[in-house]
Amino acid sequence: MENRLKRLPQTMNEAQADMLSRELSEFGEGAYIDDNTVRRIQSSVMRKAGIKMGKTDRTKVRKGRIALIAAAAALMMTSVTAGAAVIFGKRDSVEKYLGDSAVQNFDTVDPTKEETVTKVKDGDYSMTIDSVVRMAGRVYLVGVTVTGETDAAKNYINSIDRNDRFNVMIMKQGTETMISDGQGLNVKRSDGFPLPEDKSVDEYGSISSMTDFIDPVQTAATAVAYLPDGTVIKQDFDLEAELYGTYDTTVPYTDKDGRVLNVTPIGMIFDFYAENENSNDIDYLEFADGSRDDPDTGLGFGTMQSNESPRTEKTAPGYTLFWKTEDIGSLTHIHFFGSDYYRQ
Amino acid sequence: MEEKKLLRLLEQDPAKGLEAAVREYAAYVYKIAHTRLSDVCRKEDIEEAVSDIFVKFWQSGQRSGFRIRSVKAYLAVIAERHCIDVFRKACRTSDSVDYDTLENLISDGSPYSDIELADAIKRLGEPDSIILIRRFFFGQRSEDIGRELGMKTNTVNKRVSRGLEKLRKMLEEDM
């Protein structure tokens, strides 16, 4: 029996592997290798496969950024409506619902913003303003990354205390407006965003993210970081990014009886509700490529019903909000409460 | 990244898909390779094995159009096969290796099929199914299994022993 089990790897086919996928996957839980090793392996694989690698700089920061972008998105959602705050309060893990897809979609939509890098302090470390995206025509999400390759830079970055802050100021008609956690307009060090607790999880430094509403006519902004040694780093960035283009406002999906399902994209999350409906019964979403997701199996899919409607236009007491980390541009069809709703 | 999305990416843009697959599963494959090869290979050789595994995964996937259900399970099988090959080669050049680890290459003439065996393992239920897969499929030591699953080594050994017995009975009853 033992020998037979040991021989499984050599005789097992795909169907048998699928049958034991839970057991095989479980072995990887908690597996960890450092980013340097991942990069070396990645480089070796791509070389052997005859593929030119993408930008490794992006790769090295993305891994650590995922949770932070997700956390920032959560902040954004709490800023959007009180109802959304309740919803996120029900989540045990924001990352579980947003996952990598949020970040990757940001990259896809707004790649140019990741390239903005300002070198400071004799090249020891650098600060990057990235993921500057406009959401729903009014909300921006900003990621700030400090990275360093040298030992001195790494030591310095890891010495930055969680209580140190990043501040982002928006220039509007000559007046600086600081983005902070939905409050505080005075420019002072204590009003910014604290660094994440896991800032030193990798050797590439610290990452901070922040969000807020910004007037959609804004076209320019300056990010300012106050670092522990007194250094003040400023970087201008552009707020022209059009994340959703024509989908930056509520998109109606209608059924054959003319009922409307309003879908609102907020970042890579979209929510929708049916006016005068009182159900949280969604069957599936269908995307342009023909694929379907349903709430039972779709990762990153959540539902919540609240009796406290966060929307003034809501007329029924029941309110259903769904969210999914997909680009609404690819969402063609919603099967909801027994009816088919199509984008017009 | 969700497996479904990764598979879609692998289909649509194999290069980006491969890059994403490595990023996502390098730690998993490394652990598989390290478990099998740490006694006979240097760190650099293990990394080399890991990169070879991903290349094989990619080549095999391209042939099948990545029509697979579980990337992890697929990778696990490819990784184990490759590591056994590497292990055998390493053993040929080393006198200090215990050849008992290669028992898996010896047929025991069992009358049941692999699919029946996989089904029986599944029916054992957790944690026994997980322990047997870790011990025999991945070749993990009992003390390492115990440490990772929060059990004493003795407990792991007992569960392995009882699990094997249960498995044998289940397969006999099925026949």
Coordinates of C-alpha atoms in Angstrom, one line a residue:
Chain A
M1 CA 0.0 0.0 0.0
E2 CA 2.8 2.4 0.9
N3 CA 4.6 1.8 -2.3
R4 CA 1.4 2.3 -4.2
L5 CA 0.8 5.6 -2.5
K6 CA 4.4 6.7 -3.1
R7 CA 4.0 5.9 -6.8
L8 CA 1.0 8.1 -7.2
P9 CA 2.8 11.1 -8.4
Q10 CA 4.1 9.1 -11.4
T11 CA 0.9 7.4 -12.3
M12 CA -1.7 10.0 -11.3
N13 CA -3.6 11.6 -14.1
E14 CA -5.4 14.9 -14.1
A15 CA -8.7 13.6 -13.1
Q16 CA -7.2 11.9 -10.1
A17 CA -5.3 15.0 -9.2
D18 CA -8.5 17.0 -9.4
M19 CA -10.1 14.5 -7.1
L20 CA -7.4 15.2 -4.5
S21 CA -7.0 18.9 -5.3
R22 CA -8.0 19.9 -1.8
E23 CA -5.3 17.6 -0.2
L24 CA -2.7 18.6 -2.8
S25 CA -3.4 22.3 -2.3
E26 CA -3.4 22.1 1.4
F27 CA 0.3 21.3 1.3
G28 CA 1.0 24.8 0.1
E29 CA -0.7 26.6 2.9
G30 CA 1.8 28.8 4.7
A31 CA 4.5 28.2 2.1
Y32 CA 6.7 31.2 1.7
I33 CA 9.8 32.3 -0.1
D34 CA 11.3 35.7 -0.2
D35 CA 10.7 38.1 -3.2
N36 CA 14.3 37.8 -4.3
T37 CA 13.9 34.0 -4.8
V38 CA 10.6 34.5 -6.6
R39 CA 12.3 37.0 -9.0
R40 CA 15.2 34.7 -9.6
I41 CA 12.8 31.8 -10.4
Q42 CA 10.6 34.0 -12.5
S43 CA 13.5 35.2 -14.5
S44 CA 14.9 31.7 -15.0
V45 CA 11.4 30.4 -16.1
M46 CA 10.8 33.1 -18.6
R47 CA 14.3 32.7 -20.0
K48 CA 13.9 29.0 -20.4
A49 CA 10.5 29.5 -21.9
G50 CA 11.9 32.0 -24.3
I51 CA 9.8 34.8 -23.0
K52 CA 10.9 38.3 -22.4
M53 CA 10.0 39.3 -18.8
G54 CA 7.8 42.2 -18.0
K55 CA 8.9 45.0 -15.8
T56 CA 10.3 43.4 -12.7
D57 CA 10.0 46.7 -10.8
R58 CA 6.3 46.4 -10.9
T59 CA 6.4 42.9 -9.8
K60 CA 8.4 43.5 -6.7
V61 CA 6.1 46.1 -5.3
R62 CA 2.8 44.6 -6.3
K63 CA 2.8 41.7 -3.9
G64 CA 3.0 43.9 -0.9
R65 CA 0.6 46.4 -2.4
I66 CA -2.3 44.1 -2.8
A67 CA -3.7 44.2 0.7
L68 CA -3.1 47.9 0.9
I69 CA -4.9 48.7 -2.2
A70 CA -7.7 46.5 -0.9
A71 CA -7.7 48.3 2.4
A72 CA -7.7 51.6 0.6
A73 CA -10.6 50.4 -1.5
A74 CA -12.4 49.6 1.8
L75 CA -11.7 53.1 3.0
M76 CA -13.1 54.4 -0.2
M77 CA -16.2 52.4 0.2
T78 CA -16.7 53.5 3.7
S79 CA -16.4 57.0 2.5
V80 CA -19.0 56.5 -0.2
T81 CA -21.9 55.7 1.9
A82 CA -22.8 54.8 5.4
G83 CA -24.4 51.6 4.1
A84 CA -21.1 50.5 2.6
A85 CA -19.4 51.0 5.9
V86 CA -21.8 48.5 7.4
I87 CA -21.1 46.1 4.6
F88 CA -17.4 46.2 5.0
G89 CA -17.9 45.8 8.7
K90 CA -19.4 42.5 8.0
R91 CA -16.4 41.3 6.1
D92 CA -13.9 39.2 7.8
S93 CA -11.2 40.0 5.3
V94 CA -11.3 42.6 2.6
E95 CA -8.6 40.9 0.7
K96 CA -10.6 37.8 0.5
Y97 CA -13.1 39.7 -1.6
L98 CA -10.9 41.9 -3.6
G99 CA -7.9 39.7 -4.1
D100 CA -5.3 40.3 -6.7
S101 CA -7.8 41.1 -9.4
A102 CA -8.3 44.6 -8.1
V103 CA -4.6 45.4 -8.4
Q104 CA -4.2 43.8 -11.7
N105 CA -7.1 45.6 -13.1
F106 CA -5.7 48.9 -11.9
D107 CA -2.5 48.0 -13.7
T108 CA -4.4 47.2 -16.8
V109 CA -6.4 50.3 -16.8
D110 CA -3.9 52.8 -15.7
P111 CA -0.4 51.5 -16.4
T112 CA 1.2 54.8 -17.0
K113 CA 0.8 56.0 -13.4
E114 CA 3.0 53.2 -12.1
E115 CA 5.9 54.5 -14.0
T116 CA 6.1 57.7 -12.1
V117 CA 9.1 57.4 -9.9
T118 CA 11.0 60.2 -8.1
K119 CA 14.4 59.4 -6.9
V120 CA 15.4 61.1 -3.6
K121 CA 18.2 61.1 -1.1
D122 CA 21.0 60.3 -3.4
G123 CA 19.3 57.4 -5.0
D124 CA 19.1 55.4 -1.8
Y125 CA 15.4 55.1 -1.9
S126 CA 12.6 56.2 -4.0
M127 CA 9.0 57.1 -3.7
T128 CA 6.4 56.1 -6.2
I129 CA 3.0 57.5 -6.7
D130 CA 1.0 54.9 -8.3
S131 CA -2.5 53.6 -8.9
V132 CA -3.9 57.1 -9.2
V133 CA -7.2 56.3 -10.6
R134 CA -10.5 58.0 -10.9
M135 CA -13.4 56.0 -9.8
A136 CA -17.1 56.7 -10.5
G137 CA -16.0 60.1 -11.7
R138 CA -15.2 61.5 -8.3
V139 CA -13.1 59.2 -6.2
Y140 CA -9.4 58.6 -6.5
L141 CA -7.3 56.0 -5.0
V142 CA -3.7 56.8 -4.5
G143 CA -0.9 54.4 -3.7
V144 CA 2.4 55.6 -2.3
T145 CA 5.3 53.3 -2.3
V146 CA 8.8 53.8 -0.8
T147 CA 11.3 51.4 -2.1
G148 CA 15.0 50.9 -1.6
E149 CA 17.6 48.4 -3.0
T150 CA 20.6 49.1 -0.9
D151 CA 21.1 47.9 2.7
A152 CA 21.2 51.4 3.9
A153 CA 17.9 52.2 2.2
K154 CA 16.3 49.0 3.5
N155 CA 17.4 49.8 7.1
Y156 CA 16.1 53.3 6.7
I157 CA 12.8 52.3 5.3
N158 CA 12.3 49.7 8.0
S159 CA 13.1 52.3 10.6
I160 CA 10.1 54.4 9.6
D161 CA 7.6 54.1 12.3
R162 CA 4.0 53.2 11.8
N163 CA 3.1 56.5 13.4
D164 CA 4.9 58.4 10.6
R165 CA 2.5 59.6 8.0
F166 CA 2.1 60.2 4.4
N167 CA 0.1 63.2 3.4
V168 CA -1.3 63.8 0.0
M169 CA -2.3 67.3 -1.0
I170 CA -4.5 68.2 -3.8
M171 CA -3.9 71.5 -5.6
K172 CA -7.1 73.2 -6.4
Q173 CA -7.2 76.7 -7.6
G174 CA -4.0 77.5 -5.7
T175 CA -5.3 76.0 -2.5
E176 CA -3.8 72.9 -1.0
T177 CA -6.3 70.3 0.1
M178 CA -5.0 67.4 1.9
I179 CA -6.4 64.0 1.4
S180 CA -6.6 62.1 4.7
D181 CA -8.9 59.7 6.2
G182 CA -12.0 61.6 5.2
Q183 CA -11.2 64.4 7.5
G184 CA -8.7 67.1 8.2
L185 CA -7.8 69.8 5.8
N186 CA -4.9 71.3 7.5
V187 CA -1.5 70.3 6.3
K188 CA 0.3 68.9 9.2
R189 CA 2.2 65.7 9.7
S190 CA -0.3 64.1 12.1
D191 CA -3.2 64.3 9.7
G192 CA -1.9 61.9 7.0
F193 CA -2.2 58.2 6.6
P194 CA -0.3 56.0 9.0
L195 CA 1.9 53.4 7.4
P196 CA 0.6 49.9 7.3
E197 CA 1.6 47.6 10.1
D198 CA 3.1 45.1 7.7
K199 CA 5.4 47.7 6.1
S200 CA 8.5 45.7 6.8
V201 CA 7.2 42.4 5.5
D202 CA 9.5 42.5 2.5
E203 CA 12.8 44.2 1.9
Y204 CA 11.5 46.6 -0.6
G205 CA 10.2 49.1 1.9
S206 CA 7.0 50.7 2.9
I207 CA 3.8 51.2 1.2
S208 CA 0.9 53.4 2.1
S209 CA -2.4 54.0 0.4
M210 CA -5.0 56.6 0.7
T211 CA -8.3 57.6 -0.8
D212 CA -10.9 60.3 -0.7
F213 CA -13.4 62.1 -2.7
I214 CA -11.9 64.6 -5.0
D215 CA -13.7 67.0 -7.2
P216 CA -13.8 65.6 -10.6
V217 CA -12.6 68.7 -12.2
Q218 CA -9.3 68.3 -10.4
T219 CA -6.4 68.0 -12.8
A220 CA -3.3 68.1 -10.7
A221 CA -2.2 67.0 -7.3
T222 CA 0.9 66.8 -5.2
A223 CA 1.8 63.9 -2.9
V224 CA 3.8 64.9 0.1
A225 CA 5.5 62.4 2.4
Y226 CA 6.9 63.5 5.8
L227 CA 9.7 61.1 6.6
P228 CA 11.2 60.6 10.1
D229 CA 14.5 62.3 9.4
G230 CA 12.6 65.5 8.5
T231 CA 12.8 64.9 4.8
V232 CA 9.8 66.1 2.9
I233 CA 9.2 64.5 -0.4
K234 CA 6.9 66.1 -2.9
Q235 CA 5.8 64.6 -6.2
D236 CA 3.3 66.0 -8.6
F237 CA 1.0 63.7 -10.3
D238 CA -1.7 63.8 -12.8
L239 CA -5.4 63.2 -12.1
E240 CA -6.4 62.9 -15.7
A241 CA -6.7 59.1 -15.6
E242 CA -10.0 58.0 -16.8
L243 CA -10.5 54.6 -15.3
Y244 CA -13.9 53.9 -16.5
G245 CA -14.5 56.2 -19.3
T246 CA -18.1 56.1 -20.2
Y247 CA -18.8 53.9 -17.2
D248 CA -18.1 56.5 -14.6
T249 CA -21.7 57.0 -13.6
T250 CA -24.5 54.6 -12.8
V251 CA -25.2 52.2 -15.6
P252 CA -28.8 51.0 -16.1
Y253 CA -29.5 47.4 -17.0
T254 CA -33.1 46.8 -18.0
D255 CA -35.3 43.7 -18.3
K256 CA -38.0 43.0 -20.8
D257 CA -40.6 44.7 -18.6
G258 CA -38.6 47.9 -18.5
R259 CA -37.5 47.4 -14.9
V260 CA -34.2 49.0 -14.2
L261 CA -31.2 47.6 -12.3
N262 CA -28.8 50.4 -11.6
V263 CA -25.2 49.4 -11.4
T264 CA -22.7 51.7 -10.0
P265 CA -19.0 51.1 -10.5
I266 CA -16.8 52.1 -7.6
G267 CA -13.3 51.2 -8.4
M268 CA -13.1 47.6 -9.4
I269 CA -16.1 46.9 -7.2
F270 CA -19.5 47.5 -8.7
D271 CA -22.7 47.5 -6.7
F272 CA -26.2 47.3 -7.9
Y273 CA -29.7 47.3 -6.5
A274 CA -33.1 47.0 -7.9
E275 CA -35.5 49.8 -7.2
N276 CA -38.7 48.6 -5.6
E277 CA -37.3 45.2 -5.2
N278 CA -36.9 43.6 -1.9
S279 CA -34.7 40.6 -2.4
N280 CA -31.1 39.6 -2.4
D281 CA -31.6 36.8 -4.9
I282 CA -29.0 37.0 -7.7
D283 CA -28.5 34.0 -9.9
Y284 CA -25.5 34.9 -12.0
L285 CA -23.6 37.6 -13.8
E286 CA -22.6 37.1 -17.4
F287 CA -19.6 38.8 -18.9
A288 CA -18.7 39.7 -22.5
D289 CA -16.6 36.6 -23.0
G290 CA -19.5 34.4 -22.1
S291 CA -18.3 33.4 -18.7
R292 CA -20.6 33.5 -15.8
D293 CA -20.1 34.1 -12.1
D294 CA -22.6 33.2 -9.4
P295 CA -22.5 34.3 -5.8
D296 CA -22.0 30.7 -4.6
T297 CA -18.8 30.1 -6.5
G298 CA -17.5 33.4 -7.6
L299 CA -14.5 34.5 -5.7
G300 CA -14.7 38.1 -4.7
F301 CA -18.5 38.1 -4.8
G302 CA -20.4 39.2 -1.9
T303 CA -24.0 40.2 -1.1
M304 CA -25.6 42.0 1.7
Q305 CA -29.0 43.2 2.4
S306 CA -29.6 46.2 4.6
N307 CA -32.7 47.9 5.8
E308 CA -30.8 51.2 5.9
S309 CA -30.6 52.4 2.4
P310 CA -27.6 54.5 1.8
R311 CA -29.1 56.0 -1.3
T312 CA -31.6 58.8 -1.2
E313 CA -33.2 57.6 -4.4
K314 CA -34.0 54.3 -2.9
T315 CA -37.8 53.9 -2.4
A316 CA -38.2 50.4 -1.0
P317 CA -37.1 49.4 2.5
G318 CA -35.1 46.5 1.3
Y319 CA -31.8 47.2 -0.2
T320 CA -29.5 44.7 -1.8
L321 CA -25.9 45.5 -2.6
F322 CA -23.7 43.2 -4.6
W323 CA -20.1 43.6 -5.2
K324 CA -17.6 41.9 -7.5
T325 CA -14.1 42.7 -8.5
E326 CA -14.6 42.9 -12.2
D327 CA -14.6 45.6 -14.7
I328 CA -18.1 46.6 -15.2
G329 CA -17.2 47.2 -18.9
S330 CA -17.3 43.5 -19.4
L331 CA -20.5 42.9 -17.5
T332 CA -23.2 42.4 -20.2
H333 CA -26.0 40.5 -18.4
I334 CA -27.4 40.1 -14.9
H335 CA -29.8 37.4 -14.0
F336 CA -31.4 38.7 -10.9
F337 CA -34.5 37.6 -9.0
G338 CA -35.7 35.5 -12.0
S339 CA -35.3 38.3 -14.5
D340 CA -32.7 39.0 -17.2
Y341 CA -31.2 42.5 -17.2
Y342 CA -29.1 43.6 -20.1
R343 CA -26.9 46.7 -20.5
Q344 CA -28.4 49.1 -22.9
Chain B
M1 CA -5.1 35.5 -8.3
E2 CA -8.2 33.3 -8.6
E3 CA -7.3 30.1 -10.4
K4 CA -10.1 30.6 -13.0
K5 CA -8.7 34.0 -13.9
L6 CA -5.2 32.6 -14.1
L7 CA -6.2 29.8 -16.4
R8 CA -8.0 32.4 -18.6
L9 CA -4.9 34.5 -18.6
L10 CA -2.7 31.5 -19.5
E11 CA -5.0 30.7 -22.4
Q12 CA -5.2 34.3 -23.7
D13 CA -1.8 35.5 -23.0
P14 CA 0.5 32.6 -22.1
A15 CA 3.5 34.8 -21.4
K16 CA 1.7 36.9 -18.9
G17 CA 0.0 33.9 -17.5
L18 CA 3.2 32.1 -16.9
E19 CA 4.7 35.1 -15.2
A20 CA 1.6 35.3 -13.0
A21 CA 1.6 31.6 -12.3
V22 CA 5.2 31.7 -11.1
R23 CA 4.4 34.7 -8.9
E24 CA 1.4 33.0 -7.5
Y25 CA 2.7 29.5 -7.0
A26 CA 6.5 29.7 -6.7
A27 CA 6.4 29.3 -2.9
Y28 CA 4.1 26.2 -3.2
V29 CA 6.3 24.5 -5.8
Y30 CA 9.4 25.5 -3.9
K31 CA 8.1 23.8 -0.9
I32 CA 7.3 20.6 -2.8
A33 CA 10.8 20.6 -4.3
H34 CA 12.5 21.4 -1.0
T35 CA 10.7 18.6 0.7
R36 CA 11.8 16.1 -1.9
L37 CA 15.3 17.4 -2.6
S38 CA 16.7 19.2 0.4
D39 CA 18.7 16.1 1.4
V40 CA 20.4 15.7 -1.9
C41 CA 20.5 19.1 -3.6
R42 CA 21.8 22.6 -2.9
K43 CA 19.5 25.6 -2.7
E44 CA 20.5 26.6 -6.2
D45 CA 19.6 23.2 -7.6
I46 CA 16.3 23.3 -5.9
E47 CA 15.6 26.7 -7.5
E48 CA 16.6 25.3 -10.8
A49 CA 14.2 22.4 -10.3
V50 CA 11.4 24.8 -9.5
S51 CA 12.0 26.8 -12.6
D52 CA 12.1 23.6 -14.7
I53 CA 8.8 22.5 -13.1
F54 CA 7.1 25.8 -14.2
V55 CA 8.5 25.4 -17.8
K56 CA 7.1 21.9 -17.9
F57 CA 3.8 23.1 -16.6
W58 CA 3.8 25.8 -19.3
Q59 CA 4.7 23.5 -22.1
S60 CA 2.3 20.8 -21.0
G61 CA -0.5 23.4 -20.6
Q62 CA 0.1 24.9 -24.0
R63 CA -0.4 21.5 -25.6
S64 CA -3.7 21.1 -23.7
G65 CA -4.8 24.7 -24.1
F66 CA -4.6 24.9 -20.3
R67 CA -7.9 23.0 -20.0
I68 CA -7.2 22.0 -16.5
R69 CA -9.3 22.4 -13.4
S70 CA -6.8 22.9 -10.6
V71 CA -3.6 24.7 -11.3
K72 CA -2.2 23.6 -7.9
A73 CA -3.1 20.0 -8.3
Y74 CA -1.6 20.0 -11.8
L75 CA 1.6 21.7 -10.6
A76 CA 1.8 19.3 -7.7
V77 CA 1.9 16.3 -10.0
I78 CA 4.4 17.8 -12.4
A79 CA 6.5 18.9 -9.5
E80 CA 6.6 15.6 -7.9
R81 CA 7.5 13.8 -11.1
H82 CA 10.2 16.2 -11.9
C83 CA 11.6 16.1 -8.3
I84 CA 11.7 12.3 -8.4
D85 CA 13.7 12.5 -11.6
V86 CA 16.1 15.0 -10.1
F87 CA 16.3 12.9 -6.9
R88 CA 17.3 9.8 -8.9
K89 CA 19.9 11.7 -10.8
A90 CA 21.3 13.1 -7.6
C91 CA 21.3 9.7 -6.0
R92 CA 23.5 8.3 -8.8
T93 CA 26.2 10.8 -8.0
S94 CA 25.9 10.5 -4.2
D95 CA 26.8 7.5 -2.0
S96 CA 25.2 9.0 1.0
V97 CA 21.6 8.8 -0.1
D98 CA 19.1 6.4 1.3
Y99 CA 17.6 4.5 -1.6
D100 CA 14.5 3.6 0.4
T101 CA 13.0 6.9 -0.6
L102 CA 12.8 5.5 -4.1
E103 CA 10.4 2.7 -3.1
N104 CA 7.7 4.5 -5.0
L105 CA 9.3 3.2 -8.2
I106 CA 8.7 -0.4 -7.2
S107 CA 5.4 -1.9 -8.2
D108 CA 3.5 -3.8 -5.5
G109 CA 1.1 -5.4 -8.0
S110 CA -2.0 -3.9 -6.4
P111 CA -5.3 -4.9 -8.1
Y112 CA -7.0 -1.5 -7.8
S113 CA -6.6 1.5 -10.1
D114 CA -5.3 4.9 -9.2
I115 CA -8.7 6.4 -9.5
E116 CA -10.0 4.0 -6.9
L117 CA -7.1 4.7 -4.7
A118 CA -7.6 8.5 -5.0
D119 CA -11.3 8.1 -4.3
A120 CA -10.5 6.0 -1.2
I121 CA -8.0 8.6 0.1
K122 CA -10.7 11.2 -0.3
R123 CA -13.2 9.1 1.6
L124 CA -10.8 8.8 4.5
G125 CA -11.6 12.4 5.3
E126 CA -9.4 15.0 6.9
P127 CA -7.0 15.1 8.5
D128 CA -6.1 11.5 7.5
S129 CA -6.3 12.2 3.8
I130 CA -4.1 15.2 4.1
I131 CA -1.6 13.4 6.3
L132 CA -1.3 10.5 3.8
I133 CA -0.9 12.9 0.9
R134 CA 1.8 14.8 2.7
R135 CA 3.6 11.7 3.9
F136 CA 3.5 9.7 0.7
F137 CA 2.7 11.9 -2.2
F138 CA 5.0 14.8 -1.1
G139 CA 7.4 12.7 0.9
Q140 CA 7.2 14.9 3.9
R141 CA 8.7 13.6 7.2
S142 CA 6.3 12.8 10.0
E143 CA 8.0 15.4 12.3
D144 CA 7.5 18.1 9.7
I145 CA 3.9 17.1 9.1
G146 CA 3.3 17.2 12.9
R147 CA 4.9 20.6 13.2
E148 CA 2.9 22.1 10.4
L149 CA -0.4 20.6 11.4
G150 CA 0.1 21.1 15.2
M151 CA 0.3 17.4 16.1
K152 CA 2.9 15.3 17.8
T153 CA 5.1 13.1 15.6
N154 CA 3.7 10.0 17.3
T155 CA 0.2 11.1 16.5
V156 CA 1.1 11.6 12.9
N157 CA 2.7 8.1 12.7
K158 CA -0.3 6.5 14.3
R159 CA -2.7 8.3 11.9
V160 CA -0.5 7.2 9.0
S161 CA -0.5 3.6 10.2
R162 CA -4.3 3.6 10.9
G163 CA -5.0 5.5 7.7
L164 CA -3.1 2.9 5.6
E165 CA -5.1 0.1 7.3
K166 CA -8.4 1.9 6.7
L167 CA -7.4 2.5 3.1
R168 CA -6.6 -1.1 2.5
K169 CA -9.9 -2.2 4.0
M170 CA -11.9 0.3 2.0
L171 CA -10.3 -0.8 -1.2
E172 CA -10.8 -4.5 -0.4
E173 CA -14.4 -3.9 0.3
D174 CA -14.8 -2.0 -2.9
M175 CA -13.5 -4.8 -4.9

